[in-house]
Short mmCIF file of C-alpha atoms in Angstrom, two decimals:
data_model
loop_
_atom_site.label_atom_id
_atom_site.label_comp_id
_atom_site.label_asym_id
_atom_site.label_seq_id
_atom_site.Cartn_x
_atom_site.Cartn_y
_atom_site.Cartn_z
CA MET A 26 107.63 79.69 110.22
CA LYS A 27 106.03 79.38 106.80
CA THR A 28 105.58 83.15 106.74
CA ASN A 29 109.25 83.63 107.64
CA VAL A 30 110.28 81.38 104.77
CA GLU A 31 107.89 82.34 101.99
CA GLN A 32 107.52 86.06 102.69
CA HIS A 33 110.87 86.97 104.26
CA GLY A 34 113.18 84.33 102.75
CA MET A 35 114.15 83.28 106.29
CA LEU A 36 114.93 79.57 106.06
CA TYR A 37 115.70 79.01 109.75
CA THR A 38 113.51 80.35 112.56
CA PRO A 39 115.25 80.71 115.95
CA ARG A 40 113.55 78.69 118.64
CA ASP A 41 113.63 81.78 120.85
CA GLU A 42 111.13 83.48 118.53
CA LEU A 43 108.63 80.69 119.24
CA GLU A 44 108.88 80.69 123.05
CA ARG A 45 105.47 82.34 123.31
CA PHE A 46 104.01 78.92 122.44
CA SER A 47 103.60 76.71 125.49
CA ASP A 48 105.20 73.45 124.33
CA ILE A 49 107.11 73.67 121.04
CA ASP A 50 108.20 70.02 121.04
CA ARG A 51 104.63 68.81 121.48
CA LEU A 52 103.37 71.14 118.76
CA MET A 53 106.07 69.90 116.38
CA ARG A 54 105.13 66.26 117.03
CA ALA A 55 101.46 67.07 116.52
CA TYR A 56 102.12 68.96 113.28
CA ASN A 57 104.36 66.24 111.84
CA GLY A 58 101.90 63.54 112.89
CA ARG A 59 99.04 65.22 111.04
CA LEU A 60 100.86 65.50 107.73
CA TYR A 61 99.52 63.48 104.81
CA TYR A 62 101.66 60.34 104.49
CA LYS A 63 102.95 61.31 101.03
CA HIS A 64 104.18 64.65 102.40
CA LYS A 65 106.52 63.00 104.91
CA PRO A 66 109.36 63.60 105.60
CA ALA A 67 109.58 66.50 103.10
CA ARG A 68 107.19 68.83 104.92
CA CYS A 69 108.13 67.81 108.44
CA LEU A 70 109.35 70.39 110.93
CA VAL A 71 112.93 69.81 112.05
CA GLU A 72 115.03 71.38 114.81
CA ASP A 73 118.79 71.73 114.57
CA ARG A 74 121.16 73.90 116.62
CA GLY A 75 118.38 75.94 118.18
CA HIS A 76 116.60 76.67 114.88
CA LEU A 77 113.43 75.20 113.37
CA PHE A 78 112.89 74.71 109.66
CA ILE A 79 110.76 72.86 107.12
CA ASN A 80 112.73 69.89 105.86
CA GLU A 81 112.09 70.21 102.11
CA TYR A 82 113.02 73.90 102.02
CA GLU A 83 116.48 73.15 103.39
CA GLN A 84 116.89 70.09 101.16
CA GLU A 85 115.93 72.01 98.00
CA THR A 86 118.22 74.93 98.84
CA THR A 87 121.15 72.62 99.56
CA ALA A 88 120.55 70.59 96.38
CA ILE A 89 120.49 73.72 94.21
CA ILE A 90 123.73 75.10 95.67
CA GLU A 91 125.46 71.73 95.24
CA GLU A 92 124.37 71.41 91.61
CA LEU A 93 125.47 74.97 90.77
CA GLN A 94 128.82 74.31 92.45
CA ASP A 95 129.28 71.26 90.23
CA TYR A 96 128.70 73.39 87.12
CA ALA A 97 131.07 76.06 88.47
CA SER A 98 133.92 73.58 88.96
CA ALA A 99 135.19 73.75 85.35
CA GLY A 100 134.89 76.01 82.29
CA ILE A 101 135.78 75.86 78.59
CA ASP A 102 139.43 75.62 77.58
CA GLY A 103 140.44 78.54 75.35
CA TYR A 104 137.09 80.28 75.82
CA GLU A 105 138.45 83.81 76.41
CA ALA A 106 140.75 83.66 73.36
CA ALA A 107 137.86 82.40 71.21
CA VAL A 108 135.63 85.28 72.30
CA ASP A 109 138.41 87.79 71.63
CA TYR A 110 138.76 86.40 68.10
CA TRP A 111 134.97 86.63 67.59
CA LEU A 112 134.90 90.23 68.83
CA ASP A 113 137.70 91.22 66.44
CA GLN A 114 136.04 89.69 63.37
CA ALA A 115 133.17 92.19 63.10
CA PRO A 116 131.53 95.10 64.98
CA ARG A 117 129.40 93.58 67.74
CA ASP A 118 127.77 96.80 68.99
CA ILE A 119 128.71 96.13 72.62
CA ASP A 120 128.11 99.47 74.35
CA ASP A 121 129.56 98.67 77.76
CA GLU A 122 133.03 97.52 78.80
CA LEU A 123 131.45 95.59 81.68
CA LYS A 124 129.43 93.55 79.19
CA ARG A 125 132.44 93.03 76.94
CA ASP A 126 134.59 91.88 79.86
CA ALA A 127 131.83 89.64 81.21
CA LEU A 128 131.32 88.03 77.79
CA ARG A 129 135.07 87.29 77.54
CA LYS A 130 135.22 85.65 80.97
CA LEU A 131 131.76 84.09 81.14
CA PHE A 132 132.81 80.43 80.86
CA THR A 133 136.59 80.57 81.32
CA ARG A 134 136.53 78.78 84.68
CA SER A 135 132.88 77.85 85.15
CA SER A 136 130.05 76.27 83.17
CA VAL A 137 127.49 78.42 84.98
CA ALA A 138 127.34 82.22 84.86
CA MET A 139 125.14 84.30 87.13
CA VAL A 140 124.41 87.77 85.75
CA TYR A 141 122.97 90.35 88.14
CA GLY A 142 121.85 93.89 87.34
CA ALA A 143 119.27 96.51 88.20
CA ALA A 144 116.51 97.47 85.78
CA GLY A 145 117.95 99.38 82.84
CA THR A 146 121.51 98.05 83.07
CA GLY A 147 121.14 95.95 79.93
CA LYS A 148 120.53 92.41 81.13
CA SER A 149 118.44 91.57 78.06
CA THR A 150 121.12 93.10 75.83
CA MET A 151 123.72 90.93 77.57
CA ILE A 152 121.59 87.85 76.89
CA ASN A 153 121.49 88.81 73.21
CA HIS A 154 125.29 89.18 73.08
CA ILE A 155 125.69 85.71 74.62
CA ALA A 156 123.18 84.23 72.18
CA SER A 157 124.97 85.86 69.26
CA TYR A 158 128.30 84.34 70.25
CA PHE A 159 126.65 80.91 70.48
CA ALA A 160 124.68 81.51 67.25
CA ASP A 161 125.57 78.11 65.76
CA LYS A 162 124.63 76.22 68.95
CA GLU A 163 121.31 74.92 70.27
CA LYS A 164 119.91 77.35 72.83
CA LEU A 165 116.97 77.26 75.23
CA PHE A 166 115.61 80.43 76.86
CA LEU A 167 113.30 80.07 79.85
CA ALA A 168 111.38 82.49 82.08
CA HIS A 169 108.64 82.14 84.66
CA THR A 170 105.98 84.23 82.89
CA ASN A 171 104.68 84.53 79.33
CA PRO A 172 105.45 88.31 79.12
CA ALA A 173 109.08 87.58 80.09
CA VAL A 174 109.30 84.90 77.38
CA ASP A 175 107.79 87.29 74.82
CA ASN A 176 110.40 89.90 75.78
CA LEU A 177 113.18 87.35 75.21
CA LYS A 178 111.79 86.51 71.78
CA ARG A 179 111.88 90.20 70.81
CA ARG A 180 115.32 90.87 72.24
CA VAL A 181 117.08 87.69 71.07
CA PRO A 182 116.52 87.30 67.29
CA VAL A 183 119.12 84.53 66.95
CA LEU A 184 118.67 81.29 65.03
CA GLY A 185 118.78 77.98 66.87
CA SER A 186 116.83 79.37 69.83
CA ASP A 187 113.87 77.80 71.63
CA PHE A 188 111.73 79.85 74.03
CA SER A 189 109.36 78.62 76.73
CA THR A 190 107.92 79.28 80.14
CA ILE A 191 109.38 77.05 82.83
CA SER A 192 106.04 75.36 83.42
CA ARG A 193 105.49 74.54 79.74
CA HIS A 194 109.06 73.27 79.38
CA LEU A 195 108.76 70.95 82.38
CA HIS A 196 105.48 69.51 81.13
CA SER A 197 106.92 68.92 77.66
CA GLN A 198 109.47 66.43 79.07
CA SER A 199 111.75 67.22 76.12
CA ALA A 200 114.81 64.99 75.69
CA LYS A 201 116.59 67.49 73.42
CA HIS A 202 120.12 68.47 74.43
CA TYR A 203 120.97 72.18 74.50
CA ASP A 204 124.46 73.64 74.33
CA LEU A 205 123.25 76.70 76.24
CA LEU A 206 120.41 77.16 78.75
CA VAL A 207 119.46 80.71 79.76
CA ILE A 208 116.94 81.47 82.52
CA ASP A 209 115.77 85.09 82.77
CA GLU A 210 114.13 86.93 85.70
CA CYS A 211 115.54 84.36 88.11
CA SER A 212 114.23 86.16 91.19
CA THR A 213 110.73 84.96 90.20
CA VAL A 214 111.79 81.29 89.94
CA SER A 215 111.08 79.15 92.99
CA ASN A 216 113.55 76.66 94.44
CA ALA A 217 111.32 73.75 93.48
CA ASP A 218 110.99 74.88 89.84
CA LEU A 219 114.71 75.55 89.40
CA LEU A 220 115.60 72.15 90.80
CA LYS A 221 113.21 70.49 88.34
CA VAL A 222 114.73 72.45 85.44
CA LEU A 223 118.28 71.48 86.41
CA ARG A 224 117.37 67.81 86.74
CA GLN A 225 115.01 67.46 83.78
CA THR A 226 116.91 69.49 81.16
CA SER A 227 119.93 68.29 79.21
CA PHE A 228 122.40 71.17 78.72
CA SER A 229 126.11 71.98 78.76
CA LEU A 230 126.28 75.65 79.77
CA LEU A 231 123.99 77.63 82.06
CA VAL A 232 123.32 81.38 82.32
CA LEU A 233 121.14 82.72 85.15
CA VAL A 234 120.01 86.34 84.83
CA GLY A 235 118.03 88.60 87.13
CA ASP A 236 117.83 91.20 89.88
CA VAL A 237 117.36 90.25 93.54
CA PHE A 238 115.58 93.58 94.14
CA GLN A 239 112.85 92.88 91.60
CA ILE A 240 109.73 90.72 91.94
CA GLU A 241 110.19 87.63 94.09
CA SER A 242 108.82 84.18 93.38
CA ILE A 243 105.34 83.41 94.65
CA GLN A 244 106.55 80.13 96.12
CA PHE A 245 109.68 79.88 98.25
CA GLY A 246 112.71 80.98 96.24
CA ASN A 247 115.90 82.07 98.02
CA TRP A 248 118.44 80.47 95.69
CA PHE A 249 119.18 83.44 93.40
CA ALA A 250 120.09 85.75 96.29
CA LEU A 251 122.00 83.00 98.12
CA ALA A 252 124.04 81.41 95.34
CA PRO A 253 126.79 84.07 94.90
CA ALA A 254 127.98 83.41 98.46
CA PHE A 255 128.68 79.76 97.58
CA LEU A 256 130.05 80.09 94.04
CA PRO A 257 133.49 81.28 92.91
CA LYS A 258 133.75 84.92 91.85
CA SER A 259 134.56 83.76 88.33
CA ALA A 260 130.93 82.58 88.00
CA VAL A 261 129.26 85.82 89.14
CA PHE A 262 128.92 89.02 87.08
CA GLU A 263 127.17 92.30 87.89
CA LEU A 264 126.03 94.96 85.42
CA THR A 265 125.98 98.43 86.99
CA THR A 266 125.87 100.96 84.14
CA PRO A 267 122.31 102.36 83.76
CA TYR A 268 121.07 103.08 80.23
CA ARG A 269 117.50 104.25 80.75
CA THR A 270 118.55 107.65 82.06
CA LYS A 271 121.61 109.79 82.72
CA ASN A 272 119.76 112.01 85.22
CA THR A 273 121.86 111.83 88.40
CA ASN A 274 118.94 112.79 90.64
CA LEU A 275 116.75 110.04 89.21
CA LEU A 276 119.59 107.52 89.51
CA LYS A 277 120.05 108.53 93.15
CA PHE A 278 116.35 108.03 93.72
CA TRP A 279 116.42 104.56 92.13
CA ASP A 280 119.36 103.55 94.32
CA ALA A 281 117.51 104.75 97.41
CA VAL A 282 114.41 102.76 96.50
CA ARG A 283 116.45 99.59 95.84
CA ALA A 284 118.24 99.93 99.18
CA ILE A 285 115.02 100.99 101.00
CA ASP A 286 116.84 104.01 102.43
CA ASP A 287 115.27 106.08 105.19
CA ASP A 288 115.45 109.28 103.11
CA ILE A 289 113.28 108.07 100.20
CA THR A 290 110.45 110.46 101.06
CA GLU A 291 112.90 113.37 101.34
CA ILE A 292 114.25 112.66 97.86
CA ILE A 293 110.72 112.41 96.44
CA SER A 294 109.78 115.75 97.96
CA ALA A 295 113.02 117.56 97.06
CA GLN A 296 112.98 116.44 93.43
CA GLY A 297 109.24 116.95 92.91
CA TYR A 298 108.57 113.29 92.08
CA SER A 299 105.17 113.35 93.82
CA ALA A 300 101.95 115.07 92.84
CA LYS A 301 98.33 115.18 93.90
CA LEU A 302 96.08 112.91 91.88
CA ASP A 303 93.12 114.92 90.61
CA GLU A 304 91.47 115.95 87.33
CA SER A 305 94.63 117.78 86.25
CA LEU A 306 96.21 114.38 85.63
CA PHE A 307 94.13 114.13 82.45
CA ALA A 308 95.13 117.54 81.08
CA PRO A 309 97.58 116.90 78.21
CA GLN A 310 101.02 118.48 78.64
CA LYS A 311 102.07 117.83 75.04
CA PRO A 312 100.10 117.45 71.77
CA ASP A 313 101.07 113.79 71.33
CA GLU A 314 100.82 112.79 74.98
CA ILE A 315 98.96 109.62 75.95
CA VAL A 316 97.65 109.04 79.48
CA LEU A 317 97.38 105.41 80.56
CA CYS A 318 95.06 104.64 83.48
CA LEU A 319 94.88 101.46 85.52
CA CYS A 320 91.42 101.35 87.07
CA GLY A 321 90.80 99.07 89.99
CA LEU A 322 88.93 98.67 93.27
CA VAL A 323 90.84 99.03 96.52
CA VAL A 324 89.20 97.44 99.57
CA ASN A 325 89.97 96.86 103.21
CA ASN A 326 90.09 93.11 103.69
CA VAL A 327 89.60 91.26 107.01
CA LEU A 328 89.85 87.48 107.39
CA LYS A 329 88.55 85.57 110.39
CA GLY A 330 88.31 81.83 110.69
CA THR A 331 88.58 78.64 112.67
CA LEU A 332 90.44 75.39 112.03
CA VAL A 333 89.43 72.22 113.89
CA PHE A 334 91.55 69.10 113.58
CA LYS A 335 90.16 65.73 114.67
CA THR A 336 91.98 62.42 115.08
CA THR A 337 90.05 59.14 115.51
CA VAL A 338 91.70 55.82 116.34
CA ASP A 339 89.69 52.60 115.92
CA ALA A 340 90.09 49.30 117.75
CA THR A 341 92.79 48.14 115.31
CA GLY A 342 94.91 51.23 115.94
CA THR A 343 94.19 52.78 112.55
CA ALA A 344 94.03 56.56 112.72
CA SER A 345 91.62 58.70 110.69
CA PHE A 346 92.07 62.45 110.36
CA GLN A 347 89.65 65.25 109.59
CA SER A 348 90.38 68.93 109.23
CA GLU A 349 87.48 71.40 109.16
CA ALA A 350 87.98 75.07 108.32
CA HIS A 351 85.56 77.98 108.34
CA VAL A 352 86.57 81.39 106.99
CA LEU A 353 84.64 84.64 106.94
CA GLN A 354 86.13 87.33 104.69
CA THR A 355 84.83 90.89 105.03
CA MET A 356 85.66 93.41 102.30
CA THR A 357 84.93 97.10 102.80
CA ASN A 358 85.13 99.81 100.16
CA PRO A 359 86.72 102.72 102.10
CA ILE A 360 85.34 105.27 99.64
CA ASN A 361 81.61 104.50 99.90
CA GLY A 362 81.51 102.28 102.99
CA LYS A 363 79.87 99.35 101.20
CA VAL A 364 80.56 95.92 102.68
CA VAL A 365 80.54 92.40 101.21
CA HIS A 366 80.99 89.18 103.18
CA LEU A 367 82.31 85.87 101.82
CA ASP A 368 81.41 82.92 104.01
CA ASN A 369 83.13 79.66 103.13
CA SER A 370 84.03 76.39 104.78
CA GLY A 371 85.57 73.08 103.83
CA ARG A 372 86.64 69.66 105.08
CA ASP A 373 89.66 67.45 104.42
CA ALA A 374 89.47 63.82 105.54
CA TRP A 375 91.97 60.95 105.19
CA SER A 376 93.27 57.87 106.94
CA ASP A 377 96.78 56.54 107.46
CA GLY A 378 95.58 52.93 107.28
CA GLY A 379 93.89 52.80 103.90
CA VAL A 380 91.83 49.89 102.58
CA LEU A 381 93.56 46.55 101.98
CA ASN A 382 92.55 45.06 98.62
CA PRO A 383 92.30 41.30 97.80
CA ASP A 384 95.38 41.53 95.55
CA GLY A 385 97.52 42.80 98.42
CA THR A 386 97.53 46.47 97.41
CA THR A 387 96.26 49.25 99.66
CA THR A 388 94.06 52.16 98.62
CA PHE A 389 94.24 55.54 100.32
CA THR A 390 91.56 58.18 99.82
CA ASP A 391 91.91 61.87 100.66
CA THR A 392 88.55 63.64 100.31
CA LEU A 393 88.33 67.43 100.16
CA THR A 394 84.78 68.70 100.55
CA GLY A 395 83.68 72.29 100.03
CA THR A 396 80.34 73.77 101.03
CA ASP A 397 78.46 76.58 99.30
CA MET A 398 80.32 79.88 99.35
CA ARG A 399 77.87 82.51 100.52
CA VAL A 400 78.50 85.99 99.17
CA TYR A 401 76.24 88.56 100.75
CA THR A 402 75.86 92.17 101.79
CA SER A 403 74.27 93.31 105.03
CA HIS A 404 70.80 93.19 103.48
CA SER A 405 70.80 90.43 100.86
CA SER A 406 72.46 87.33 99.47
CA VAL A 407 74.30 88.00 96.22
CA LEU A 408 75.49 84.65 94.91
CA LEU A 409 75.98 81.05 95.92
CA LYS A 410 78.88 79.04 94.52
CA ASP A 411 78.90 75.28 95.10
CA HIS A 412 82.42 73.86 95.38
CA GLY A 413 81.36 70.19 95.36
CA TYR A 414 84.03 67.72 96.46
CA THR A 415 87.27 66.23 95.19
CA ALA A 416 88.60 62.80 96.21
CA ILE A 417 92.23 61.85 95.55
CA VAL A 418 92.43 58.04 95.34
CA GLU A 419 95.84 56.34 95.34
CA THR A 420 96.72 52.64 95.40
CA VAL A 421 100.14 51.34 96.46
CA ASP A 422 101.62 47.85 96.51
CA SER A 423 103.11 46.08 99.53
CA ASP A 424 106.45 47.85 98.98
CA GLY A 425 104.85 51.28 98.93
CA ASN A 426 105.16 51.77 95.17
CA LEU A 427 102.35 53.72 93.49
CA VAL A 428 100.19 51.42 91.36
CA ASP A 429 97.28 53.69 90.44
CA ALA A 430 96.11 57.23 91.11
CA HIS A 431 93.02 59.09 89.99
CA VAL A 432 90.84 62.00 91.02
CA VAL A 433 87.08 61.85 91.53
CA GLU A 434 85.36 65.20 91.14
CA HIS A 435 81.80 66.24 91.90
CA GLY A 436 80.66 69.79 91.15
CA PRO A 437 80.66 72.68 90.94
CA HIS A 438 77.11 72.50 89.65
CA GLU A 439 76.04 74.48 86.60
CA PHE A 440 73.39 76.49 88.41
CA ALA A 441 75.98 77.94 90.78
CA GLY A 442 77.62 80.14 88.13
CA ASP A 443 81.27 80.48 87.19
CA GLN A 444 84.18 82.39 88.72
CA ASP A 445 83.60 85.44 86.52
CA ALA A 446 80.03 85.73 87.77
CA LEU A 447 81.29 85.52 91.34
CA CYS A 448 83.83 88.31 90.79
CA ASP A 449 81.27 90.45 88.96
CA ALA A 450 78.81 90.10 91.82
CA ILE A 451 81.39 91.12 94.41
CA THR A 452 82.57 94.10 92.37
CA ALA A 453 79.03 95.28 91.72
CA ALA A 454 78.12 95.04 95.41
CA LEU A 455 81.19 97.00 96.51
CA GLY A 456 81.01 99.65 93.77
#
């Protein structure tokens, strides 16, 4: 189910797909019962109308759609006329009628605007046009990654603009109010992060920009593809005019790739877009040509492991839980046949009863223990990396309110080496 959600964007898994498991109801009860108490009910499995889902994924998706619908319920009075006046006052260098029309209607009926477009259709240019119109307003531009933020800084040279990654913005806990909030590359933004931005940022107008066919978020993020189905058409805009090329064959190829058409390979072959990679790649075709190479190591990776879950109930009825995992990862270099094994294991232990303190509070401890990671080839040990242990200690009062929380760490030890040394050892053994 987690794979369906996080890799395929499939929020609801039909019960029929899980019939190969012997007793789904029992497995659901067991899974929900083993969850850490602070993760309930958010991470609990729920069944409704013949479909199973993870509770927090549905709640986050629903909350995002409801908040965007609230912003889409009303726009700015006289907005279109004001934009028309602004456009007539001076040349604005708007090269596309779609962009001009979108700019005029952006906030006529909605306070949120969703701008979709493939690579090369001018999404960054559209953001700059919007920023220019709101030049005398306070603006915040967010993106998931630092390179995306740097691109915004280059493309939007407008005063009154703040730029930040989403993570840095959320940690800043800024109380500043912005007239305009713009989030770029929205397909990379998870549901959880967007919900935090909407709830922790003070703003009046919202612009969401991206392409559903580009990179997806690492964590679950279905909101950007889903939202247009629940918002009025007046809040959704699509840029379709490509500016990076006018070559019809290349545009046809791009469309086929985006749609994952069956004839992609035929187009590649017919148009000569493929070539054999050999030494001729480095022969310059033009005097000023530069060849960029990305060098890396491709390996075949196999993971095998076991997970043992133990539940212990004492005479008072207090349950203690322990999860032990052992994973063996085998990496093979297909070019030279060299093999490296990574052997690792760990333990997670906690109790639902906690320890009752004299002042009436209760302390819960969740201890995660890692053993030495053995990295070895078939003939020798390469490196040991001690993971030590981490204990998460939380104290709550009689009403369940958090009173204190701290983390106790032990290790990794200095003699074990750092992560770079680990990666270097693996690379050297495989190369």
